[in-house]
Short mmCIF file of C-alpha atoms (C1' of nucleotides) in Angstrom, two decimals:
data_model
loop_
_atom_site.label_atom_id
_atom_site.label_comp_id
_atom_site.label_asym_id
_atom_site.label_seq_id
_atom_site.Cartn_x
_atom_site.Cartn_y
_atom_site.Cartn_z
CA MET A 1 -0.07 -0.14 0.08
CA SER A 2 1.15 3.55 -0.90
CA GLN A 3 2.13 6.12 1.74
CA VAL A 4 -0.44 8.24 2.80
CA ARG A 5 0.38 11.85 1.97
CA VAL A 6 -1.97 14.83 3.06
CA ARG A 7 -1.77 18.21 3.22
CA PHE A 8 -2.67 21.67 4.64
CA ALA A 9 -3.11 23.95 2.70
CA PRO A 10 -3.64 27.45 4.18
CA SER A 11 -3.97 30.79 2.76
CA PRO A 12 -2.10 33.40 4.56
CA THR A 13 -4.36 36.42 5.42
CA GLY A 14 -2.77 37.39 8.66
CA PHE A 15 -4.64 35.27 10.93
CA PHE A 16 -4.62 31.67 12.18
CA HIS A 17 -8.43 30.47 12.72
CA ILE A 18 -9.10 28.05 15.45
CA GLY A 19 -11.08 26.08 12.42
CA SER A 20 -7.76 26.07 10.24
CA ALA A 21 -5.52 25.20 13.24
CA ARG A 22 -8.09 21.88 13.84
CA THR A 23 -8.17 21.25 10.07
CA ALA A 24 -4.38 21.39 10.38
CA LEU A 25 -4.48 19.00 13.02
CA PHE A 26 -6.41 16.39 12.02
CA ASN A 27 -4.11 16.12 9.06
CA TRP A 28 -1.15 16.23 11.14
CA LEU A 29 -2.67 13.54 13.37
CA TYR A 30 -3.85 11.52 10.22
CA ALA A 31 -0.16 11.70 8.92
CA ARG A 32 1.25 11.06 12.22
CA HIS A 33 -1.14 7.89 12.87
CA THR A 34 -0.23 6.18 9.52
CA GLY A 35 3.52 7.03 9.30
CA GLY A 36 2.78 9.40 6.50
CA LYS A 37 3.51 12.79 5.10
CA PHE A 38 2.20 15.85 6.29
CA ILE A 39 2.40 18.37 3.79
CA LEU A 40 2.30 22.39 4.15
CA ARG A 41 1.26 23.79 1.38
CA ILE A 42 0.46 27.85 0.66
CA GLU A 43 -2.43 28.72 -1.35
CA ASP A 44 -1.06 32.24 -2.02
CA THR A 45 -2.67 32.67 -5.85
CA ASP A 46 -4.90 35.64 -4.26
CA LYS A 47 -2.07 38.45 -4.23
CA GLU A 48 -4.46 41.14 -3.17
CA ARG A 49 -4.60 39.28 0.14
CA ASN A 50 -1.44 37.83 0.91
CA SER A 51 1.93 38.95 2.37
CA PRO A 52 4.92 37.56 3.92
CA GLU A 53 4.24 38.77 7.37
CA PHE A 54 1.03 36.86 6.94
CA LEU A 55 2.82 33.87 6.18
CA LYS A 56 5.15 33.99 9.35
CA VAL A 57 1.44 34.01 11.44
CA ILE A 58 0.79 30.65 10.05
CA LEU A 59 4.07 29.28 10.41
CA ASP A 60 4.69 30.47 13.91
CA SER A 61 1.01 28.99 15.13
CA MET A 62 2.00 25.48 13.38
CA ARG A 63 5.22 25.04 15.50
CA TRP A 64 3.48 26.93 18.65
CA LEU A 65 0.94 23.84 18.28
CA GLY A 66 3.65 21.36 17.76
CA MET A 67 2.37 20.29 14.09
CA ASP A 68 5.53 19.93 12.25
CA TRP A 69 5.47 19.36 8.60
CA ASP A 70 7.53 16.78 6.33
CA GLU A 71 7.61 19.14 3.41
CA GLY A 72 6.89 22.62 2.52
CA PRO A 73 7.95 26.28 3.37
CA GLU A 74 11.72 26.29 5.24
CA VAL A 75 12.07 22.51 5.09
CA GLY A 76 11.70 21.65 1.27
CA GLY A 77 10.57 18.38 -0.46
CA ASN A 78 10.78 16.62 -3.72
CA PHE A 79 7.35 17.75 -4.75
CA GLY A 80 7.92 21.89 -4.46
CA PRO A 81 7.62 24.85 -4.88
CA TYR A 82 5.30 24.54 -1.86
CA PHE A 83 3.84 28.35 -2.70
CA GLN A 84 1.32 28.42 -5.41
CA SER A 85 2.61 31.63 -6.52
CA GLN A 86 5.77 29.96 -7.35
CA ARG A 87 3.64 27.54 -9.68
CA THR A 88 2.05 29.30 -12.06
CA GLU A 89 4.15 27.47 -14.96
CA LEU A 90 2.48 24.52 -14.06
CA TYR A 91 -0.85 25.73 -13.73
CA GLN A 92 -0.79 27.26 -17.31
CA LYS A 93 0.79 23.82 -18.47
CA LYS A 94 -2.21 21.77 -16.95
CA LEU A 95 -4.61 24.63 -18.38
CA LYS A 96 -3.49 23.63 -21.56
CA GLU A 97 -3.58 19.90 -21.22
CA LEU A 98 -7.45 20.46 -20.61
CA ALA A 99 -7.83 22.82 -23.35
CA ASP A 100 -6.02 20.37 -25.87
CA LYS A 101 -8.29 17.68 -24.69
CA GLY A 102 -11.26 20.20 -25.17
CA LYS A 103 -11.97 19.85 -21.66
CA ALA A 104 -11.71 23.75 -21.12
CA TYR A 105 -12.60 26.68 -23.21
CA GLU A 106 -12.07 30.43 -23.53
CA LYS A 107 -14.94 32.97 -22.67
CA ASP A 108 -14.89 36.50 -21.88
CA GLY A 109 -11.22 36.35 -21.43
CA ALA A 110 -11.61 33.64 -18.76
CA TRP A 111 -11.28 29.96 -19.02
CA TRP A 112 -14.08 27.67 -18.03
CA LEU A 113 -14.07 23.85 -17.56
CA ARG A 114 -16.64 22.30 -19.89
CA LEU A 115 -19.15 19.78 -18.11
CA GLU A 116 -20.51 17.12 -20.15
CA GLY A 117 -24.21 17.04 -20.54
CA ALA A 118 -27.49 18.65 -22.37
CA ARG A 119 -27.24 22.22 -21.79
CA SER A 120 -30.11 24.88 -21.51
CA THR A 121 -30.32 28.61 -20.64
CA VAL A 122 -32.60 29.50 -17.77
CA PHE A 123 -32.79 32.53 -15.19
CA ASP A 124 -30.82 32.24 -11.98
CA ASP A 125 -32.92 33.07 -8.78
CA HIS A 126 -29.53 33.60 -6.75
CA LEU A 127 -27.41 35.22 -9.38
CA LYS A 128 -30.23 37.41 -10.74
CA ARG A 129 -29.25 36.65 -14.49
CA GLU A 130 -29.51 34.18 -17.15
CA ILE A 131 -27.12 31.35 -17.06
CA GLU A 132 -26.37 28.10 -18.96
CA LYS A 133 -27.13 24.86 -17.17
CA VAL A 134 -25.74 21.63 -17.87
CA ASP A 135 -27.38 18.46 -17.07
CA ALA A 136 -24.31 16.68 -16.00
CA ALA A 137 -24.17 13.31 -14.48
CA PRO A 138 -23.94 13.59 -10.58
CA MET A 139 -20.02 13.27 -9.04
CA VAL A 140 -20.44 10.22 -6.57
CA LEU A 141 -18.07 10.96 -3.23
CA ASN A 142 -17.27 8.12 -0.61
CA ASP A 143 -16.21 10.44 2.25
CA LEU A 144 -14.26 8.80 4.91
CA VAL A 145 -16.50 10.88 7.44
CA ARG A 146 -19.85 11.48 6.06
CA GLY A 147 -20.39 8.44 3.59
CA ARG A 148 -22.02 8.32 0.25
CA VAL A 149 -22.39 12.10 -1.07
CA GLU A 150 -24.00 12.59 -4.30
CA ARG A 151 -23.77 16.25 -5.91
CA ALA A 152 -24.37 17.04 -9.56
CA GLU A 153 -22.58 20.49 -10.81
CA ASP A 154 -24.53 22.12 -13.14
CA ARG A 155 -22.66 24.91 -14.68
CA ASP A 156 -19.36 25.18 -16.29
CA PHE A 157 -17.01 27.08 -13.84
CA VAL A 158 -13.96 29.50 -14.47
CA ILE A 159 -10.43 27.78 -13.60
CA PHE A 160 -8.60 30.57 -14.65
CA ARG A 161 -9.50 34.50 -14.57
CA SER A 162 -9.28 36.84 -17.24
CA ASN A 163 -6.26 38.17 -15.56
CA GLY A 164 -4.20 35.50 -16.00
CA GLU A 165 -4.69 33.74 -12.58
CA PRO A 166 -6.25 30.29 -11.71
CA VAL A 167 -8.77 30.10 -9.30
CA PHE A 168 -8.79 28.13 -6.05
CA HIS A 169 -10.64 25.11 -7.46
CA PHE A 170 -8.02 24.39 -10.28
CA VAL A 171 -4.82 24.86 -8.25
CA ASN A 172 -6.12 23.11 -5.28
CA VAL A 173 -6.66 19.98 -7.63
CA VAL A 174 -3.31 20.16 -9.97
CA ASP A 175 -1.29 20.64 -6.61
CA ASP A 176 -3.00 17.55 -5.06
CA ILE A 177 -2.27 15.53 -8.36
CA GLU A 178 1.19 16.80 -8.62
CA MET A 179 1.94 16.48 -5.24
CA GLN A 180 0.50 12.94 -4.99
CA ILE A 181 -2.03 13.67 -2.01
CA THR A 182 -3.82 10.46 -1.09
CA HIS A 183 -6.24 12.03 1.51
CA VAL A 184 -7.90 15.10 1.33
CA ILE A 185 -9.05 16.29 5.09
CA ARG A 186 -10.78 19.63 5.17
CA GLY A 187 -13.77 21.59 6.64
CA GLU A 188 -17.34 20.48 5.62
CA ASP A 189 -17.82 23.97 4.07
CA HIS A 190 -15.76 22.22 1.13
CA LEU A 191 -18.43 19.61 0.87
CA SER A 192 -20.37 21.33 -1.66
CA ASN A 193 -17.27 22.14 -3.56
CA THR A 194 -16.03 18.54 -4.03
CA SER A 195 -18.23 18.08 -6.91
CA LYS A 196 -16.06 20.55 -8.89
CA HIS A 197 -12.71 19.05 -7.75
CA LEU A 198 -14.14 15.53 -8.52
CA GLU A 199 -15.24 16.91 -12.12
CA LEU A 200 -11.41 18.20 -12.39
CA PHE A 201 -10.07 15.13 -11.31
CA LYS A 202 -12.32 13.39 -14.02
CA ALA A 203 -11.29 16.19 -17.00
CA PHE A 204 -7.70 15.59 -16.28
CA GLY A 205 -8.26 11.65 -16.49
CA VAL A 206 -6.76 11.28 -12.70
CA LYS A 207 -8.28 9.14 -9.93
CA PRO A 208 -9.33 11.48 -6.90
CA PRO A 209 -7.76 11.12 -3.46
CA GLU A 210 -10.10 10.04 -0.49
CA TYR A 211 -11.83 12.84 1.13
CA ALA A 212 -12.80 13.47 4.86
CA HIS A 213 -14.91 16.35 5.32
CA ILE A 214 -14.81 17.57 9.12
CA PRO A 215 -17.43 19.19 11.03
CA LEU A 216 -17.00 22.92 11.47
CA ILE A 217 -16.41 24.76 14.59
CA LEU A 218 -19.57 26.93 15.78
CA LYS A 219 -19.75 30.18 17.84
CA THR A 220 -20.34 29.74 21.36
CA ASP A 221 -23.54 31.36 21.36
CA GLY A 222 -25.47 32.86 18.13
CA PRO A 223 -25.55 31.60 14.70
CA GLY A 224 -22.99 30.43 12.26
CA LYS A 225 -19.47 29.04 12.43
CA MET A 226 -16.52 30.64 14.59
CA SER A 227 -15.44 34.25 12.60
CA LYS A 228 -12.04 35.95 13.08
CA ARG A 229 -14.01 38.26 15.33
CA ASP A 230 -15.37 36.02 17.89
CA ARG A 231 -13.43 36.01 21.15
CA GLY A 232 -11.20 32.76 20.93
CA ALA A 233 -11.15 32.28 17.33
CA LEU A 234 -7.27 32.96 16.69
CA ILE A 235 -4.70 31.17 17.97
CA GLU A 236 -2.55 33.78 18.70
CA GLU A 237 -4.92 34.89 21.43
CA TYR A 238 -3.82 31.63 23.13
CA GLN A 239 -0.18 32.35 22.87
CA GLN A 240 -1.04 35.53 24.12
CA ARG A 241 -2.64 34.46 27.20
CA HIS A 242 -0.33 31.64 27.74
CA TYR A 243 -2.30 28.89 27.55
CA LEU A 244 -0.27 25.72 27.09
CA PRO A 245 -0.11 24.87 23.40
CA SER A 246 -0.60 21.17 24.21
CA ALA A 247 -3.59 21.95 26.07
CA VAL A 248 -5.23 23.84 23.26
CA ARG A 249 -4.26 21.28 20.85
CA ASN A 250 -5.70 18.64 23.27
CA TYR A 251 -9.00 20.77 23.47
CA LEU A 252 -9.08 20.94 19.52
CA CYS A 253 -8.89 17.15 19.26
CA LEU A 254 -12.08 17.05 21.35
CA LEU A 255 -14.22 19.15 18.93
CA GLY A 256 -14.90 16.67 16.26
CA TRP A 257 -13.45 13.47 17.80
CA THR A 258 -13.22 11.61 20.85
CA PRO A 259 -10.78 9.57 22.25
CA THR A 260 -11.42 5.84 22.49
CA ASP A 261 -9.97 5.32 25.87
CA GLY A 262 -12.51 7.34 28.00
CA ARG A 263 -9.70 10.19 28.91
CA GLU A 264 -10.29 13.62 27.54
CA VAL A 265 -7.09 15.18 28.54
CA LEU A 266 -4.26 13.09 27.43
CA PRO A 267 -0.63 12.83 25.86
CA ILE A 268 -0.19 13.49 21.82
CA GLU A 269 1.35 10.14 21.69
CA ASP A 270 -2.16 8.53 22.76
CA ILE A 271 -3.95 10.77 20.80
CA ILE A 272 -2.16 9.94 17.52
CA LYS A 273 -2.43 5.98 18.52
CA GLN A 274 -6.24 6.46 18.74
CA PHE A 275 -7.14 8.89 15.87
CA GLU A 276 -9.19 7.27 13.11
CA LEU A 277 -10.61 9.39 10.68
CA SER A 278 -13.79 6.89 10.59
CA ALA A 279 -14.47 8.28 14.14
CA VAL A 280 -14.64 11.86 13.30
CA HIS A 281 -17.78 13.38 14.04
CA GLN A 282 -20.51 14.18 11.48
CA SER A 283 -22.11 17.12 13.30
CA ASN A 284 -20.60 20.50 14.17
CA ALA A 285 -19.32 21.55 17.13
CA ARG A 286 -19.68 24.78 19.46
CA PHE A 287 -16.65 26.35 20.83
CA ASP A 288 -16.77 26.31 24.77
CA GLU A 289 -13.61 28.38 26.30
CA ARG A 290 -14.70 27.04 29.74
CA LYS A 291 -13.86 23.39 28.89
CA MET A 292 -10.85 24.53 27.14
CA SER A 293 -9.77 26.33 30.04
CA HIS A 294 -10.62 23.25 32.20
CA VAL A 295 -8.00 20.92 29.71
CA ASN A 296 -5.69 23.71 30.32
CA ALA A 297 -5.78 23.89 34.17
CA GLN A 298 -5.51 20.02 33.76
CA THR A 299 -2.77 19.79 31.34
CA LEU A 300 -1.04 22.27 33.87
CA ARG A 301 -1.10 20.68 37.24
CA THR A 302 0.16 17.45 35.74
CA LEU A 303 3.23 19.21 34.03
CA PRO A 304 6.83 17.97 35.60
CA ALA A 305 7.62 20.49 38.26
CA ALA A 306 10.80 21.78 36.17
CA GLU A 307 8.41 22.22 33.31
CA PHE A 308 6.12 24.26 34.98
CA ALA A 309 9.13 26.17 36.21
CA ALA A 310 10.38 26.64 32.81
CA ILE A 311 6.95 28.54 31.42
CA ALA A 312 6.37 30.12 34.85
CA ARG A 313 9.67 31.86 35.44
CA PRO A 314 9.65 34.13 31.89
CA ILE A 315 6.34 35.22 32.41
CA LEU A 316 6.56 36.04 36.25
CA ILE A 317 10.07 38.00 35.06
CA GLN A 318 8.24 39.72 32.60
CA HIS A 319 5.51 40.90 35.06
CA ARG A 320 8.17 41.91 37.30
CA VAL A 321 6.84 39.69 40.15
CA ILE A 322 10.06 38.13 40.43
CA ASP A 323 13.90 39.30 38.87
CA GLU A 324 16.56 37.36 37.33
CA LYS A 325 18.11 37.15 40.97
CA VAL A 326 15.56 34.65 42.45
CA SER A 327 17.02 31.18 42.59
CA PRO A 328 15.77 28.46 40.77
CA ALA A 329 15.67 26.77 43.97
CA ARG A 330 13.44 29.41 45.84
CA LEU A 331 11.10 29.49 42.81
CA ALA A 332 10.77 25.71 42.85
CA GLU A 333 9.87 26.01 46.25
CA VAL A 334 6.84 28.44 45.74
CA LEU A 335 5.46 26.81 42.66
CA ALA A 336 5.73 23.36 44.31
CA ILE A 337 2.82 24.65 46.51
CA ILE A 338 0.86 26.47 44.02
CA GLN A 339 0.92 23.99 41.06
CA GLU A 340 -1.66 21.96 42.69
CA LYS A 341 -4.14 24.67 42.93
CA VAL A 342 -3.28 26.82 39.65
CA ILE A 343 -5.81 26.85 36.77
CA SER A 344 -4.15 29.45 34.52
CA VAL A 345 -0.55 30.70 33.58
CA GLU A 346 -2.14 33.99 32.53
CA HIS A 347 -3.36 34.81 36.04
CA LEU A 348 -0.02 33.35 37.91
CA PRO A 349 1.56 36.60 38.52
CA GLU A 350 -0.95 37.88 40.70
CA PHE A 351 -1.79 34.63 42.02
CA MET A 352 1.57 34.49 43.68
CA GLY A 353 2.69 37.73 43.65
CA PHE A 354 2.63 38.04 47.62
CA PHE A 355 5.51 35.35 47.92
CA PHE A 356 7.92 38.37 46.28
CA THR A 357 7.20 41.38 47.85
CA GLU A 358 5.90 42.90 50.77
CA ASN A 359 3.80 45.54 48.80
CA PHE A 360 1.63 42.46 47.67
CA LYS A 361 -2.43 43.41 46.60
CA LYS A 362 -4.84 43.51 49.43
CA ASP A 363 -8.35 41.83 48.28
CA ASP A 364 -11.09 44.36 49.80
CA ASN A 365 -13.72 41.52 48.98
CA ALA A 366 -11.80 39.05 51.12
CA PHE A 367 -11.25 41.67 53.87
CA ALA A 368 -14.90 42.36 54.12
CA ASN A 369 -15.70 38.65 54.07
CA LEU A 370 -13.15 38.10 56.97
CA LYS A 371 -14.99 40.54 59.03
CA LYS A 372 -18.26 39.39 58.59
CA LYS A 373 -17.26 35.74 59.00
CA GLY A 374 -15.08 35.33 61.84
CA GLY A 375 -15.37 38.00 64.42
CA ASP A 376 -12.41 39.94 65.06
CA PRO A 377 -9.17 38.97 62.90
CA ALA A 378 -6.89 41.14 64.54
CA ALA A 379 -7.74 39.34 68.02
CA ARG A 380 -7.15 35.99 66.58
CA LEU A 381 -3.97 37.01 65.09
CA ARG A 382 -2.85 38.28 68.70
CA GLU A 383 -3.98 34.96 69.95
CA LEU A 384 -2.02 33.30 67.51
CA LEU A 385 1.29 35.13 67.47
CA PRO A 386 2.97 33.68 70.44
CA HIS A 387 2.46 30.21 69.17
CA ILE A 388 4.01 30.34 65.60
CA GLU A 389 6.81 33.00 67.18
CA ALA A 390 8.08 29.83 69.19
CA CYS A 391 7.04 26.98 66.93
CA GLU A 392 9.28 24.55 64.61
CA TRP A 393 8.96 25.86 61.05
CA THR A 394 7.84 23.00 59.16
CA ASP A 395 4.23 22.24 58.26
CA ALA A 396 3.77 20.08 61.10
CA GLY A 397 5.48 22.62 63.68
CA ILE A 398 3.09 25.34 62.02
CA GLU A 399 0.13 23.16 62.29
CA ALA A 400 0.90 22.26 65.90
CA ALA A 401 1.29 25.81 66.71
CA PHE A 402 -2.12 26.66 65.20
CA ASN A 403 -3.79 23.73 67.28
CA ALA A 404 -2.16 24.94 70.41
CA ALA A 405 -3.40 28.66 70.08
CA ALA A 406 -6.89 27.02 69.41
CA ALA A 407 -6.59 24.89 72.78
CA ALA A 408 -5.29 27.95 74.40
CA HIS A 409 -8.31 30.10 73.48
CA GLN A 410 -11.14 27.46 73.18
CA ARG A 411 -11.46 27.76 69.65
CA LYS A 412 -10.86 25.94 66.21
CA ALA A 413 -7.90 26.15 64.45
CA THR A 414 -9.66 26.96 61.40
CA ASP A 415 -10.79 29.88 63.14
CA PHE A 416 -7.34 31.55 62.97
CA PHE A 417 -6.86 30.29 59.05
CA ALA A 418 -8.64 33.34 57.24
CA PRO A 419 -7.02 36.00 59.40
CA ALA A 420 -3.42 34.49 58.78
CA ARG A 421 -3.93 33.85 55.34
CA PHE A 422 -4.99 37.33 54.70
CA ALA A 423 -2.42 39.07 56.45
CA THR A 424 0.15 37.16 54.94
CA SER A 425 -1.23 37.02 51.19
CA GLY A 426 -3.77 39.56 50.75
CA GLN A 427 -6.46 37.12 49.62
CA GLY A 428 -9.26 35.08 50.78
CA GLY A 429 -7.96 32.19 48.96
CA GLY A 430 -5.18 30.28 47.22
CA PRO A 431 -2.44 27.71 47.98
CA HIS A 432 -2.50 25.79 51.05
CA LEU A 433 -2.14 28.40 53.82
CA LEU A 434 0.52 25.87 55.84
CA GLY A 435 2.81 25.78 52.90
CA ILE A 436 2.45 29.33 52.20
CA LEU A 437 3.69 30.44 55.56
CA ARG A 438 6.46 27.89 55.65
CA VAL A 439 7.70 29.01 52.28
CA LEU A 440 7.52 32.50 53.40
CA GLY A 441 9.27 31.62 56.49
CA ARG A 442 8.86 32.50 60.09
CA ASP A 443 10.43 36.17 59.89
CA THR A 444 8.28 37.36 56.52
CA THR A 445 5.17 35.40 58.38
CA LEU A 446 5.60 37.23 61.62
CA GLY A 447 6.43 40.42 59.99
CA ARG A 448 3.14 40.49 57.84
CA ILE A 449 1.08 39.62 60.72
CA LYS A 450 2.46 42.51 62.84
CA ALA A 451 1.95 45.08 60.04
CA PHE A 452 -1.53 43.69 59.71
CA LEU A 453 -1.89 44.38 63.58
CA ASN A 454 -0.98 48.08 62.88
"C1'" G B 1 -34.55 30.34 -4.75
"C1'" C B 2 -31.47 25.79 -5.56
"C1'" C B 3 -28.03 21.92 -3.71
"C1'" C B 4 -25.10 19.47 0.31
"C1'" C B 5 -24.39 17.77 5.33
"C1'" C B 6 -26.21 17.61 10.25
"C1'" U B 7 -29.99 16.87 14.61
"C1'" U B 8 -28.88 12.82 22.38
"C1'" C B 9 -28.60 17.16 28.92
"C1'" G B 10 -27.32 24.79 28.45
"C1'" U B 11 -22.20 22.82 25.93
"C1'" C B 12 -18.59 18.49 24.11
"C1'" U B 13 -20.38 13.79 23.97
"C1'" A B 14 -20.82 7.51 24.90
"C1'" G B 15 -24.37 4.49 23.09
"C1'" C B 16 -26.72 4.29 16.91
"C1'" C B 17 -23.42 0.41 11.97
"C1'" C B 18 -25.25 -5.49 14.74
"C1'" G B 19 -32.95 -2.48 18.16
"C1'" G B 20 -33.83 -4.66 24.64
"C1'" U B 21 -29.28 -1.39 30.38
"C1'" C B 22 -32.82 3.57 35.74
"C1'" A B 23 -29.64 6.67 28.27
"C1'" G B 24 -23.27 6.85 30.64
"C1'" G B 25 -19.18 10.46 31.11
"C1'" A B 26 -16.69 15.56 30.84
"C1'" C B 27 -17.48 21.21 31.15
"C1'" A B 28 -20.60 24.43 33.26
"C1'" C B 29 -24.37 25.17 37.16
"C1'" C B 30 -26.58 23.85 42.21
"C1'" U B 31 -26.05 21.38 47.29
"C1'" C B 32 -22.76 19.00 50.96
"C1'" G B 33 -17.95 17.67 52.82
"C1'" U B 34 -12.67 18.92 53.39
"C1'" U B 35 -7.46 22.74 57.91
"C1'" U B 36 -13.56 28.32 57.40
"C1'" U B 37 -14.46 31.96 52.40
"C1'" C B 38 -11.02 29.72 48.23
"C1'" A B 39 -8.74 29.03 40.74
"C1'" C B 40 -7.28 22.64 44.67
"C1'" U B 41 -10.08 18.35 45.89
"C1'" G B 42 -14.10 14.78 47.57
"C1'" A B 43 -19.12 13.11 47.43
"C1'" G B 44 -24.11 13.83 45.59
"C1'" G B 45 -28.01 16.74 42.32
"C1'" U B 46 -30.50 19.37 38.06
"C1'" A B 47 -30.51 18.42 32.94
"C1'" A B 48 -31.17 15.28 26.86
"C1'" C B 49 -32.73 10.97 22.41
"C1'" U B 50 -36.30 17.95 17.73
"C1'" G B 51 -41.37 16.54 15.91
"C1'" G B 52 -44.74 13.39 13.49
"C1'" G B 53 -45.61 8.58 11.03
"C1'" G B 54 -44.20 3.78 10.16
"C1'" U B 55 -41.51 -1.62 10.64
"C1'" U B 56 -41.22 -4.53 15.31
"C1'" C B 57 -43.56 -7.88 21.22
"C1'" G B 58 -39.88 -3.82 21.96
"C1'" A B 59 -36.78 2.07 18.68
"C1'" A B 60 -32.14 7.02 20.81
"C1'" U B 61 -30.76 2.86 17.96
"C1'" C B 62 -34.00 0.75 11.21
"C1'" C B 63 -37.34 3.80 7.26
"C1'" C B 64 -40.30 7.94 5.43
"C1'" C B 65 -41.80 12.97 6.06
"C1'" A B 66 -41.52 17.66 8.58
"C1'" A B 67 -39.13 21.00 11.42
"C1'" G B 68 -34.58 23.32 12.84
"C1'" G B 69 -28.87 24.10 12.65
"C1'" G B 70 -25.00 24.33 9.47
"C1'" G B 71 -22.58 25.01 4.71
"C1'" G B 72 -22.47 25.89 -0.26
"C1'" C B 73 -24.17 28.06 -4.77
"C1'" G B 74 -18.22 34.50 -7.11
"C1'" C B 75 -13.20 35.81 -12.73
"C1'" C B 76 -12.58 34.63 -3.36
"C1'" A B 77 -10.24 30.95 -0.70
#
RNA sequence: GCCCCCUUCGUCUAGCCCGGUCAGGACACCUCGUUUUCACUGAGGUAACUGGGGUUCGAAUCCCCAAGGGGGCGCCA
């Protein structure tokens, strides 16, 4: 059996849309699952809308998501060039081939593909003009996702514009032929176009590839598919917000496909192993940022500590929560107690800022809550103070101090927690309190409690 | 207007191919618990087979129709 060759063929328009990313991902997964080749081809035939900076957006996002390509820009390959703008001679040659066979003809300066079938002229309601219809035989597609789909083209269509540039349908098919693409995995928005593509394959006398039309990603609410303007629609947004690329990729897999082993958050190696086109869903999926955040949080918490630190450190430096002088060991100590609680890297600076400055932010809400709930926080801290001044500075020692304070004043140990938490962190929640105190150290802890009392 | 695709909790989905489980899980939400309030975590809970016809002892599952949703119909990709 010949090797699988799939391609992702984006048009560089300056954005990398989440739907495009998912299409790329399914192609990539299929290539990796089958041991085939993943080809990146740049469809830049529309000169009006393309530029080198736009290309960079795509390449950067592809790399960020860990989708490496075997052939394409910057890596080369035997079927290049991989930019359609550099393949114009080929398109001219292929056009001539169709013209010589009588499959294409010139009209109004453009070239049209000639369909086979009886012709008649009718008024088209949608186009609001008279058109020549062709009673062509339906094209039959056995789609790997959707099954048998039958559709007939009913008009000749342009394959080369009067300005000399080929149109999408033509270059798409020519390149798929020349690059020996075996499987076309693309969005369902192309399903209706497929009959055009099959007509082209037929005209060339070439057996078409297998097709798999994957469902679209719909807006979270409201009608229609995700558009550039929707929140969460652009991959760069996730990069900026410090989402983990592996989590974004993981979530994208869940839109239109379900892992077979019952897990939702799982390593990419396992996804590759389980991925099958036949298991791709047929119905569109609505984007849900909350679930994506959940996947991100899950992934974040299970990250090896060193990896977590490598991600957190530059961001904390960037936000001036720490400077370069903070030792890896000290940072690791702090991160160790916060990682189990953390849900996003984006909010890490505010979540853990109090570890590194005396000038930490105090949450008014938490303070109000404190007074409302637990009586007199200052009184509690005065009761607690002598015990933690003397105790052994370990989790167990600090815990014993809290218990001792409770026993001495006929209270529950937890009565001291909220005041201590607020005094030392300015927050109402966060990492485990004993861990916070231990990591802050005795001097800092006592200093902050005394500062609070003043 | 024409053509194509789709239809299970609010959302993502399992089950459907090869009819028979209280229709299962996850996110979100609610309740309760945990060293109180918590961006951790644990236990519960609310919540769905779009509608109508068939076929069948029995239908989420098979067939038909309708409705709804999505997409396409360009000398855009």
